[in-house]
PDB file of C-alpha atoms and ligand atoms in Angstrom:
ATOM      1  CA  MET A   1       0.367 -28.793 -72.557  1.00  0.00           C
ATOM      2  CA  THR A   2       0.029 -25.430 -74.333  1.00  0.00           C
ATOM      3  CA  ASN A   3      -2.818 -23.068 -73.504  1.00  0.00           C
ATOM      4  CA  LEU A   4      -4.648 -23.811 -76.755  1.00  0.00           C
ATOM      5  CA  VAL A   5      -4.392 -27.594 -76.327  1.00  0.00           C
ATOM      6  CA  ARG A   6      -5.653 -27.323 -72.758  1.00  0.00           C
ATOM      7  CA  ALA A   7      -8.462 -24.976 -73.845  1.00  0.00           C
ATOM      8  CA  ILE A   8      -9.830 -27.212 -76.623  1.00  0.00           C
ATOM      9  CA  LYS A   9      -9.599 -30.284 -74.415  1.00  0.00           C
ATOM     10  CA  GLU A  10     -11.535 -28.528 -71.646  1.00  0.00           C
ATOM     11  CA  PHE A  11     -14.042 -27.227 -74.204  1.00  0.00           C
ATOM     12  CA  LEU A  12     -14.850 -30.756 -75.389  1.00  0.00           C
ATOM     13  CA  ASP A  13     -14.642 -32.319 -71.910  1.00  0.00           C
ATOM     14  CA  GLU A  14     -17.093 -29.825 -70.445  1.00  0.00           C
ATOM     15  CA  ARG A  15     -19.582 -30.584 -73.223  1.00  0.00           C
ATOM     16  CA  GLY A  16     -19.594 -34.297 -72.517  1.00  0.00           C
ATOM     17  CA  ALA A  17     -17.090 -35.870 -74.916  1.00  0.00           C
ATOM     18  CA  ALA A  18     -16.176 -39.238 -73.411  1.00  0.00           C
ATOM     19  CA  ILE A  19     -12.872 -39.580 -75.223  1.00  0.00           C
ATOM     20  CA  ILE A  20     -10.670 -37.076 -77.069  1.00  0.00           C
ATOM     21  CA  GLY A  21      -7.564 -37.546 -79.204  1.00  0.00           C
ATOM     22  CA  THR A  22      -5.487 -35.704 -81.793  1.00  0.00           C
ATOM     23  CA  VAL A  23      -3.368 -36.665 -84.752  1.00  0.00           C
ATOM     24  CA  PRO A  24      -1.158 -34.618 -87.110  1.00  0.00           C
ATOM     25  CA  SER A  25      -3.169 -34.265 -90.330  1.00  0.00           C
ATOM     26  CA  SER A  26      -0.120 -35.396 -92.346  1.00  0.00           C
ATOM     27  CA  GLU A  27      -0.531 -38.878 -90.805  1.00  0.00           C
ATOM     28  CA  VAL A  28      -4.104 -39.277 -92.060  1.00  0.00           C
ATOM     29  CA  LYS A  29      -4.149 -37.249 -95.249  1.00  0.00           C
ATOM     30  CA  ASP A  30      -5.735 -40.053 -97.307  1.00  0.00           C
ATOM     31  CA  ALA A  31      -8.738 -39.984 -94.971  1.00  0.00           C
ATOM     32  CA  LEU A  32      -9.092 -36.218 -95.367  1.00  0.00           C
ATOM     33  CA  GLN A  33      -9.516 -35.847 -99.098  1.00  0.00           C
ATOM     34  CA  ILE A  34     -12.243 -36.323-101.652  1.00  0.00           C
ATOM     35  CA  SER A  35     -11.178 -37.585-105.073  1.00  0.00           C
ATOM     36  CA  GLY A  36      -7.691 -36.164-104.572  1.00  0.00           C
ATOM     37  CA  THR A  37      -8.856 -32.774-103.217  1.00  0.00           C
ATOM     38  CA  SER A  38      -7.729 -32.134 -99.676  1.00  0.00           C
ATOM     39  CA  LEU A  39     -10.379 -30.935 -97.203  1.00  0.00           C
ATOM     40  CA  MET A  40      -7.914 -28.347 -95.910  1.00  0.00           C
ATOM     41  CA  GLU A  41      -4.589 -27.701 -97.613  1.00  0.00           C
ATOM     42  CA  LYS A  42      -2.824 -26.054 -94.690  1.00  0.00           C
ATOM     43  CA  ALA A  43      -4.204 -28.280 -91.966  1.00  0.00           C
ATOM     44  CA  GLN A  44      -1.866 -29.215 -89.139  1.00  0.00           C
ATOM     45  CA  SER A  45      -3.989 -31.368 -86.856  1.00  0.00           C
ATOM     46  CA  VAL A  46      -7.209 -33.234 -86.417  1.00  0.00           C
ATOM     47  CA  VAL A  47      -9.011 -33.254 -83.097  1.00  0.00           C
ATOM     48  CA  CYS A  48     -11.274 -36.278 -82.779  1.00  0.00           C
ATOM     49  CA  PHE A  49     -13.772 -37.113 -80.053  1.00  0.00           C
ATOM     50  CA  GLY A  50     -16.430 -39.703 -79.247  1.00  0.00           C
ATOM     51  CA  PHE A  51     -19.731 -40.075 -77.412  1.00  0.00           C
ATOM     52  CA  PRO A  52     -21.077 -43.531 -76.500  1.00  0.00           C
ATOM     53  CA  LEU A  53     -24.567 -44.825 -77.114  1.00  0.00           C
ATOM     54  CA  PRO A  54     -25.927 -46.348 -73.892  1.00  0.00           C
ATOM     55  CA  GLU A  55     -25.582 -50.111 -73.850  1.00  0.00           C
ATOM     56  CA  GLY A  56     -29.263 -50.468 -72.945  1.00  0.00           C
ATOM     57  CA  ILE A  57     -30.108 -49.380 -76.493  1.00  0.00           C
ATOM     58  CA  PHE A  58     -28.570 -52.639 -77.733  1.00  0.00           C
ATOM     59  CA  LYS A  59     -29.973 -54.806 -74.967  1.00  0.00           C
ATOM     60  CA  THR A  60     -33.653 -53.933 -75.033  1.00  0.00           C
ATOM     61  CA  ALA A  61     -35.972 -56.443 -76.685  1.00  0.00           C
ATOM     62  CA  ALA A  62     -38.673 -53.818 -77.275  1.00  0.00           C
ATOM     63  CA  LEU A  63     -38.647 -51.488 -80.299  1.00  0.00           C
ATOM     64  CA  ARG A  64     -35.019 -52.441 -80.763  1.00  0.00           C
ATOM     65  CA  GLU A  65     -34.108 -50.588 -83.930  1.00  0.00           C
ATOM     66  CA  SER A  66     -36.428 -47.670 -83.104  1.00  0.00           C
ATOM     67  CA  HIS A  67     -34.531 -46.995 -79.894  1.00  0.00           C
ATOM     68  CA  TYR A  68     -31.283 -47.068 -81.859  1.00  0.00           C
ATOM     69  CA  TRP A  69     -32.734 -44.747 -84.515  1.00  0.00           C
ATOM     70  CA  ARG A  70     -33.712 -42.102 -81.963  1.00  0.00           C
ATOM     71  CA  ALA A  71     -30.537 -42.365 -79.897  1.00  0.00           C
ATOM     72  CA  ALA A  72     -28.142 -42.352 -82.856  1.00  0.00           C
ATOM     73  CA  ASN A  73     -29.819 -39.429 -84.592  1.00  0.00           C
ATOM     74  CA  MET A  74     -29.869 -37.333 -81.413  1.00  0.00           C
ATOM     75  CA  LEU A  75     -26.235 -38.115 -80.742  1.00  0.00           C
ATOM     76  CA  TYR A  76     -25.226 -37.407 -84.352  1.00  0.00           C
ATOM     77  CA  ARG A  77     -26.843 -34.019 -84.026  1.00  0.00           C
ATOM     78  CA  ARG A  78     -25.210 -33.318 -80.682  1.00  0.00           C
ATOM     79  CA  ILE A  79     -21.780 -34.262 -82.005  1.00  0.00           C
ATOM     80  CA  ASP A  80     -22.302 -32.178 -85.157  1.00  0.00           C
ATOM     81  CA  PHE A  81     -23.223 -29.132 -83.060  1.00  0.00           C
ATOM     82  CA  LEU A  82     -20.120 -29.670 -80.975  1.00  0.00           C
ATOM     83  CA  THR A  83     -17.850 -29.953 -84.039  1.00  0.00           C
ATOM     84  CA  LEU A  84     -19.301 -26.629 -85.246  1.00  0.00           C
ATOM     85  CA  ASP A  85     -18.831 -24.952 -81.868  1.00  0.00           C
ATOM     86  CA  ALA A  86     -15.290 -26.291 -81.524  1.00  0.00           C
ATOM     87  CA  ALA A  87     -14.375 -25.114 -85.047  1.00  0.00           C
ATOM     88  CA  ASN A  88     -15.674 -21.631 -84.201  1.00  0.00           C
ATOM     89  CA  PHE A  89     -13.808 -21.728 -80.890  1.00  0.00           C
ATOM     90  CA  LEU A  90     -10.533 -22.458 -82.714  1.00  0.00           C
ATOM     91  CA  GLU A  91     -11.197 -19.811 -85.366  1.00  0.00           C
ATOM     92  CA  ILE A  92     -11.804 -17.161 -82.697  1.00  0.00           C
ATOM     93  CA  LYS A  93      -8.305 -18.084 -81.503  1.00  0.00           C
ATOM     94  CA  GLY A  94      -7.023 -17.466 -85.054  1.00  0.00           C
ATOM     95  CA  HIS A  95      -6.895 -20.953 -86.630  1.00  0.00           C
ATOM     96  CA  LEU A  96      -8.842 -21.943 -89.738  1.00  0.00           C
ATOM     97  CA  SER A  97     -10.962 -24.974 -88.801  1.00  0.00           C
ATOM     98  CA  LEU A  98     -13.392 -27.290 -90.553  1.00  0.00           C
ATOM     99  CA  PRO A  99     -15.950 -29.445 -88.700  1.00  0.00           C
ATOM    100  CA  LEU A 100     -15.831 -33.149 -89.576  1.00  0.00           C
ATOM    101  CA  PHE A 101     -19.462 -34.167 -89.198  1.00  0.00           C
ATOM    102  CA  THR A 102     -20.634 -37.615 -88.157  1.00  0.00           C
ATOM    103  CA  CYS A 103     -22.549 -38.801 -91.248  1.00  0.00           C
ATOM    104  CA  PHE A 104     -23.468 -36.056 -93.643  1.00  0.00           C
ATOM    105  CA  PRO A 105     -22.595 -34.592 -96.099  1.00  0.00           C
ATOM    106  CA  GLN A 106     -22.112 -37.771 -98.111  1.00  0.00           C
ATOM    107  CA  TYR A 107     -21.242 -38.408-101.716  1.00  0.00           C
ATOM    108  CA  THR A 108     -21.517 -41.570-103.747  1.00  0.00           C
ATOM    109  CA  GLU A 109     -19.059 -43.605-105.719  1.00  0.00           C
ATOM    110  CA  ARG A 110     -21.527 -46.415-106.291  1.00  0.00           C
ATOM    111  CA  PRO A 111     -21.754 -48.842-104.643  1.00  0.00           C
ATOM    112  CA  ARG A 112     -20.041 -46.838-101.885  1.00  0.00           C
ATOM    113  CA  PHE A 113     -21.677 -44.089 -99.835  1.00  0.00           C
ATOM    114  CA  ILE A 114     -18.856 -41.986 -98.444  1.00  0.00           C
ATOM    115  CA  GLY A 115     -18.709 -39.264 -95.783  1.00  0.00           C
ATOM    116  CA  ALA A 116     -16.640 -36.109 -96.354  1.00  0.00           C
ATOM    117  CA  ALA A 117     -13.946 -37.397 -93.989  1.00  0.00           C
ATOM    118  CA  GLN A 118     -13.241 -41.020 -93.169  1.00  0.00           C
ATOM    119  CA  LEU A 119     -13.548 -40.719 -89.433  1.00  0.00           C
ATOM    120  CA  VAL A 120     -12.725 -44.291 -88.398  1.00  0.00           C
ATOM    121  CA  PRO A 121      -9.082 -44.270 -89.574  1.00  0.00           C
ATOM    122  CA  VAL A 122      -8.700 -40.758 -88.141  1.00  0.00           C
ATOM    123  CA  ALA A 123     -10.093 -41.876 -84.765  1.00  0.00           C
ATOM    124  CA  VAL A 124      -7.797 -44.923 -84.746  1.00  0.00           C
ATOM    125  CA  ALA A 125      -4.762 -42.755 -85.538  1.00  0.00           C
ATOM    126  CA  ALA A 126      -5.831 -40.283 -82.828  1.00  0.00           C
ATOM    127  CA  GLY A 127      -5.812 -43.072 -80.253  1.00  0.00           C
ATOM    128  CA  LEU A 128      -9.550 -43.416 -79.619  1.00  0.00           C
ATOM    129  CA  GLY A 129      -9.469 -47.156 -80.236  1.00  0.00           C
ATOM    130  CA  GLY A 130      -8.540 -49.890 -82.672  1.00  0.00           C
ATOM    131  CA  LEU A 131      -9.879 -50.968 -86.024  1.00  0.00           C
ATOM    132  CA  ALA A 132     -12.446 -53.740 -85.526  1.00  0.00           C
ATOM    133  CA  LYS A 133     -12.676 -56.668 -87.917  1.00  0.00           C
ATOM    134  CA  CYS A 134     -15.956 -55.243 -89.209  1.00  0.00           C
ATOM    135  CA  GLY A 135     -14.337 -51.902 -90.085  1.00  0.00           C
ATOM    136  CA  LEU A 136     -15.815 -49.894 -87.180  1.00  0.00           C
ATOM    137  CA  LEU A 137     -13.991 -48.200 -84.311  1.00  0.00           C
ATOM    138  CA  LEU A 138     -13.424 -50.567 -81.390  1.00  0.00           C
ATOM    139  CA  SER A 139     -13.016 -48.784 -78.069  1.00  0.00           C
ATOM    140  CA  ASP A 140     -11.561 -50.241 -74.905  1.00  0.00           C
ATOM    141  CA  ASP A 141     -14.337 -48.741 -72.796  1.00  0.00           C
ATOM    142  CA  PHE A 142     -17.322 -48.820 -75.134  1.00  0.00           C
ATOM    143  CA  GLY A 143     -16.762 -51.569 -77.695  1.00  0.00           C
ATOM    144  CA  LEU A 144     -18.497 -50.613 -80.949  1.00  0.00           C
ATOM    145  CA  ARG A 145     -20.833 -48.108 -79.248  1.00  0.00           C
ATOM    146  CA  LEU A 146     -18.863 -44.905 -79.886  1.00  0.00           C
ATOM    147  CA  LEU A 147     -20.055 -42.285 -82.379  1.00  0.00           C
ATOM    148  CA  ILE A 148     -17.341 -39.909 -83.488  1.00  0.00           C
ATOM    149  CA  GLY A 149     -16.812 -36.414 -84.843  1.00  0.00           C
ATOM    150  CA  GLY A 150     -13.829 -34.134 -85.282  1.00  0.00           C
ATOM    151  CA  ILE A 151     -12.283 -30.871 -86.388  1.00  0.00           C
ATOM    152  CA  ILE A 152      -9.486 -30.391 -88.882  1.00  0.00           C
ATOM    153  CA  THR A 153      -7.516 -27.254 -88.166  1.00  0.00           C
ATOM    154  CA  THR A 154      -4.445 -25.201 -89.012  1.00  0.00           C
ATOM    155  CA  ALA A 155      -3.685 -25.084 -85.278  1.00  0.00           C
ATOM    156  CA  ASN A 156      -0.911 -27.304 -84.047  1.00  0.00           C
ATOM    157  CA  ILE A 157      -2.760 -29.304 -81.406  1.00  0.00           C
ATOM    158  CA  SER A 158      -1.114 -32.323 -79.938  1.00  0.00           C
ATOM    159  CA  LEU A 159      -2.514 -34.243 -77.001  1.00  0.00           C
ATOM    160  CA  LYS A 160      -0.468 -37.038 -75.555  1.00  0.00           C
ATOM    161  CA  ARG A 161      -1.349 -40.062 -77.685  1.00  0.00           C
ATOM    162  CA  GLN A 162      -3.222 -42.687 -75.749  1.00  0.00           C
ATOM    163  CA  GLU A 163      -1.796 -46.170 -75.783  1.00  0.00           C
ATOM    164  CA  THR A 164      -4.279 -48.194 -77.781  1.00  0.00           C
ATOM    165  CA  SER A 165      -3.715 -51.842 -78.222  1.00  0.00           C
ATOM    166  CA  VAL A 166      -7.424 -52.454 -78.687  1.00  0.00           C
ATOM    167  CA  GLU A 167      -7.970 -55.284 -81.076  1.00  0.00           C
ATOM    168  CA  CYS A 168     -10.441 -58.028 -81.761  1.00  0.00           C
ATOM    169  CA  PRO A 169      -9.717 -61.443 -80.280  1.00  0.00           C
ATOM    170  CA  LYS A 170      -8.398 -63.784 -82.963  1.00  0.00           C
ATOM    171  CA  ASP A 171     -11.274 -66.231 -82.592  1.00  0.00           C
ATOM    172  CA  CYS A 172     -14.120 -63.699 -82.531  1.00  0.00           C
ATOM    173  CA  TRP A 173     -16.177 -63.068 -85.688  1.00  0.00           C
ATOM    174  CA  LYS A 174     -19.484 -62.311 -83.981  1.00  0.00           C
ATOM    175  CA  CYS A 175     -20.143 -58.947 -85.677  1.00  0.00           C
ATOM    176  CA  ILE A 176     -19.477 -60.435 -89.106  1.00  0.00           C
ATOM    177  CA  ASP A 177     -21.479 -63.608 -88.488  1.00  0.00           C
ATOM    178  CA  ALA A 178     -24.412 -61.598 -87.118  1.00  0.00           C
ATOM    179  CA  CYS A 179     -25.017 -59.757 -90.381  1.00  0.00           C
ATOM    180  CA  PRO A 180     -28.223 -61.151 -91.917  1.00  0.00           C
ATOM    181  CA  VAL A 181     -27.195 -60.134 -95.453  1.00  0.00           C
ATOM    182  CA  LYS A 182     -23.490 -61.041 -95.211  1.00  0.00           C
ATOM    183  CA  ALA A 183     -22.499 -57.453 -95.953  1.00  0.00           C
ATOM    184  CA  ILE A 184     -19.144 -57.716 -94.135  1.00  0.00           C
ATOM    185  CA  SER A 185     -16.408 -59.991 -95.410  1.00  0.00           C
ATOM    186  CA  ARG A 186     -13.822 -61.565 -93.125  1.00  0.00           C
ATOM    187  CA  THR A 187     -11.245 -59.173 -94.578  1.00  0.00           C
ATOM    188  CA  GLY A 188     -13.289 -56.277 -93.110  1.00  0.00           C
ATOM    189  CA  LYS A 189     -14.576 -55.064 -96.475  1.00  0.00           C
ATOM    190  CA  VAL A 190     -18.148 -53.800 -96.169  1.00  0.00           C
ATOM    191  CA  ASP A 191     -20.661 -53.937 -98.987  1.00  0.00           C
ATOM    192  CA  HIS A 192     -22.264 -50.566 -98.208  1.00  0.00           C
ATOM    193  CA  GLU A 193     -25.095 -50.958-100.652  1.00  0.00           C
ATOM    194  CA  SER A 194     -26.178 -54.351 -99.220  1.00  0.00           C
ATOM    195  CA  CYS A 195     -25.885 -52.984 -95.711  1.00  0.00           C
ATOM    196  CA  LEU A 196     -27.895 -49.842 -96.448  1.00  0.00           C
ATOM    197  CA  ARG A 197     -30.605 -51.724 -98.305  1.00  0.00           C
ATOM    198  CA  HIS A 198     -31.107 -53.941 -95.277  1.00  0.00           C
ATOM    199  CA  SER A 199     -30.411 -51.544 -92.416  1.00  0.00           C
ATOM    200  CA  THR A 200     -32.148 -48.328 -93.448  1.00  0.00           C
ATOM    201  CA  ARG A 201     -35.620 -47.358 -94.627  1.00  0.00           C
ATOM    202  CA  ASN A 202     -36.176 -43.861 -95.934  1.00  0.00           C
ATOM    203  CA  PRO A 203     -39.603 -43.474 -97.527  1.00  0.00           C
ATOM    204  CA  LEU A 204     -38.974 -39.921 -98.749  1.00  0.00           C
ATOM    205  CA  PHE A 205     -35.645 -40.762-100.377  1.00  0.00           C
ATOM    206  CA  THR A 206     -36.970 -43.999-101.886  1.00  0.00           C
ATOM    207  CA  GLU A 207     -39.940 -42.305-103.521  1.00  0.00           C
ATOM    208  CA  TYR A 208     -38.041 -39.248-104.765  1.00  0.00           C
ATOM    209  CA  SER A 209     -34.997 -41.120-106.056  1.00  0.00           C
ATOM    210  CA  ARG A 210     -37.232 -43.526-107.991  1.00  0.00           C
ATOM    211  CA  ASP A 211     -38.575 -40.609-109.980  1.00  0.00           C
ATOM    212  CA  LYS A 212     -36.284 -40.241-113.016  1.00  0.00           C
ATOM    213  CA  ALA A 213     -37.265 -36.612-113.643  1.00  0.00           C
ATOM    214  CA  LEU A 214     -36.541 -35.592-110.043  1.00  0.00           C
ATOM    215  CA  ARG A 215     -33.292 -37.579-110.043  1.00  0.00           C
ATOM    216  CA  GLU A 216     -32.140 -35.802-113.187  1.00  0.00           C
ATOM    217  CA  LYS A 217     -33.299 -32.412-111.952  1.00  0.00           C
ATOM    218  CA  TYR A 218     -31.623 -32.560-108.545  1.00  0.00           C
ATOM    219  CA  GLY A 219     -28.999 -35.313-108.820  1.00  0.00           C
ATOM    220  CA  PHE A 220     -28.756 -38.459-106.712  1.00  0.00           C
ATOM    221  CA  ASP A 221     -26.294 -37.016-104.176  1.00  0.00           C
ATOM    222  CA  LEU A 222     -28.405 -33.926-103.468  1.00  0.00           C
ATOM    223  CA  LEU A 223     -31.496 -36.072-102.820  1.00  0.00           C
ATOM    224  CA  LEU A 224     -29.406 -38.367-100.644  1.00  0.00           C
ATOM    225  CA  ASN A 225     -28.179 -35.491 -98.483  1.00  0.00           C
ATOM    226  CA  VAL A 226     -31.339 -33.436 -98.060  1.00  0.00           C
ATOM    227  CA  LEU A 227     -33.622 -36.430 -97.563  1.00  0.00           C
ATOM    228  CA  GLY A 228     -31.211 -38.764 -95.827  1.00  0.00           C
ATOM    229  CA  ALA A 229     -29.815 -36.645 -93.025  1.00  0.00           C
ATOM    230  CA  GLU A 230     -30.872 -37.215 -89.474  1.00  0.00           C
ATOM    231  CA  ASP A 231     -34.328 -38.470 -88.544  1.00  0.00           C
ATOM    232  CA  HIS A 232     -35.625 -39.066 -92.063  1.00  0.00           C
ATOM    233  CA  SER A 233     -34.172 -42.576 -92.139  1.00  0.00           C
ATOM    234  CA  MET A 234     -35.397 -45.374 -89.886  1.00  0.00           C
ATOM    235  CA  TYR A 235     -32.807 -47.979 -88.955  1.00  0.00           C
ATOM    236  CA  THR A 236     -33.907 -51.554 -89.418  1.00  0.00           C
ATOM    237  CA  CYS A 237     -30.729 -53.404 -88.479  1.00  0.00           C
ATOM    238  CA  ILE A 238     -27.786 -52.874 -86.156  1.00  0.00           C
ATOM    239  CA  GLU A 239     -26.966 -56.533 -85.523  1.00  0.00           C
ATOM    240  CA  CYS A 240     -23.208 -56.181 -86.128  1.00  0.00           C
ATOM    241  CA  VAL A 241     -22.810 -53.629 -83.340  1.00  0.00           C
ATOM    242  CA  ARG A 242     -25.241 -55.434 -81.044  1.00  0.00           C
ATOM    243  CA  ALA A 243     -23.239 -58.676 -81.306  1.00  0.00           C
ATOM    244  CA  CYS A 244     -19.939 -57.333 -79.997  1.00  0.00           C
ATOM    245  CA  PRO A 245     -18.975 -58.737 -76.586  1.00  0.00           C
ATOM    246  CA  LYS A 246     -16.696 -55.754 -76.003  1.00  0.00           C
ATOM    247  CA  ASN A 247     -19.709 -53.419 -75.748  1.00  0.00           C
ATOM    248  CA  SER A 248     -19.825 -54.132 -72.015  1.00  0.00           C
ATOM    249  CA  PRO A 249     -16.210 -54.527 -70.937  1.00  0.00           C
ATOM    250  CA  LYS A 250     -16.795 -53.340 -67.387  1.00  0.00           C
ATOM    251  CA  ARG A 251     -19.848 -55.432 -66.560  1.00  0.00           C
TER     252      ARG A 251
HETATM  253  S1  LIG B 301     -26.065 -52.848 -90.006  1.00  0.00           S
HETATM  254 FE1  LIG B 301     -27.018 -54.854 -90.356  1.00  0.00          FE
HETATM  255  S2  LIG B 301     -26.864 -55.096 -92.567  1.00  0.00           S
HETATM  256 FE2  LIG B 301     -25.419 -53.512 -92.048  1.00  0.00          FE
HETATM  257  S3  LIG B 301     -23.452 -54.569 -91.752  1.00  0.00           S
HETATM  258 FE3  LIG B 301     -24.444 -54.380 -89.735  1.00  0.00          FE
HETATM  259  S4  LIG B 301     -25.537 -56.313 -89.495  1.00  0.00           S
HETATM  260 FE4  LIG B 301     -25.092 -56.106 -91.683  1.00  0.00          FE
HETATM  261  S1  LIG B 302     -17.702 -58.814 -82.349  1.00  0.00           S
HETATM  262 FE1  LIG B 302     -15.663 -59.651 -82.044  1.00  0.00          FE
HETATM  263  S2  LIG B 302     -14.662 -59.385 -84.030  1.00  0.00           S
HETATM  264 FE2  LIG B 302     -16.445 -58.034 -84.011  1.00  0.00          FE
HETATM  265  S3  LIG B 302     -15.710 -56.072 -83.281  1.00  0.00           S
HETATM  266 FE3  LIG B 302     -16.461 -57.172 -81.492  1.00  0.00          FE
HETATM  267  S4  LIG B 302     -14.625 -58.189 -80.694  1.00  0.00           S
HETATM  268 FE4  LIG B 302     -14.169 -57.615 -82.794  1.00  0.00          FE
END
């Protein structure tokens, strides 16, 4: 392991990342572009890491979605800070680096709401887990409970690829069947608009985006980003994740 690879791994380990992987950016270039524009032309690698949400969040019967809302938003923020710190760490070592944030910024290609980088395929390619039938990342140790972030960089960083043969059992469709609005098809395609309408309430965004004058003045995507990020949205459904039996593989 080179000094730089060891240093970035230690940097993320020491700050609590539960799982870390890397992938050459050339292997995931489709996931790292927006409408044909690459996020970083001269990128060499992507470093990807994950933090789990505690399983108790999905087991409690009290204030179920509210617990998820608080935990997910705090973890999103923590991961985003870490992607920033890690990008700065790599730049101090001389390598241009771009944080890949958890959720925002987003842009819309209605009906799809899309993050700057598509982190799930990147995480799968980096060895953090497999692709679940519902389109989320499925981890050996944490099921569907991992939240992920990353850094795209001109540094050549290659960690030994973990062996991931994580896949859904053939006869399991629990995450898909659990969706109250049938937003996930059995092919794994997710109807983002149906999901968001059912799973998220954002009073500020709803009121502002209904106002035609404000929508025209600021644009839908700007309202979405400034009013949607972090704690402004309350989650009202997380049944797909809650249903996965692989969330507690060690119990
Ligand atoms: S969050 Fe709720 S609405 Fe969205 S896909 Fe999962 S179960 Fe369906
Ligand atoms: S509920 Fe079943 S099908 Fe869905 S992600 Fe978990 S193991 Fe896979």
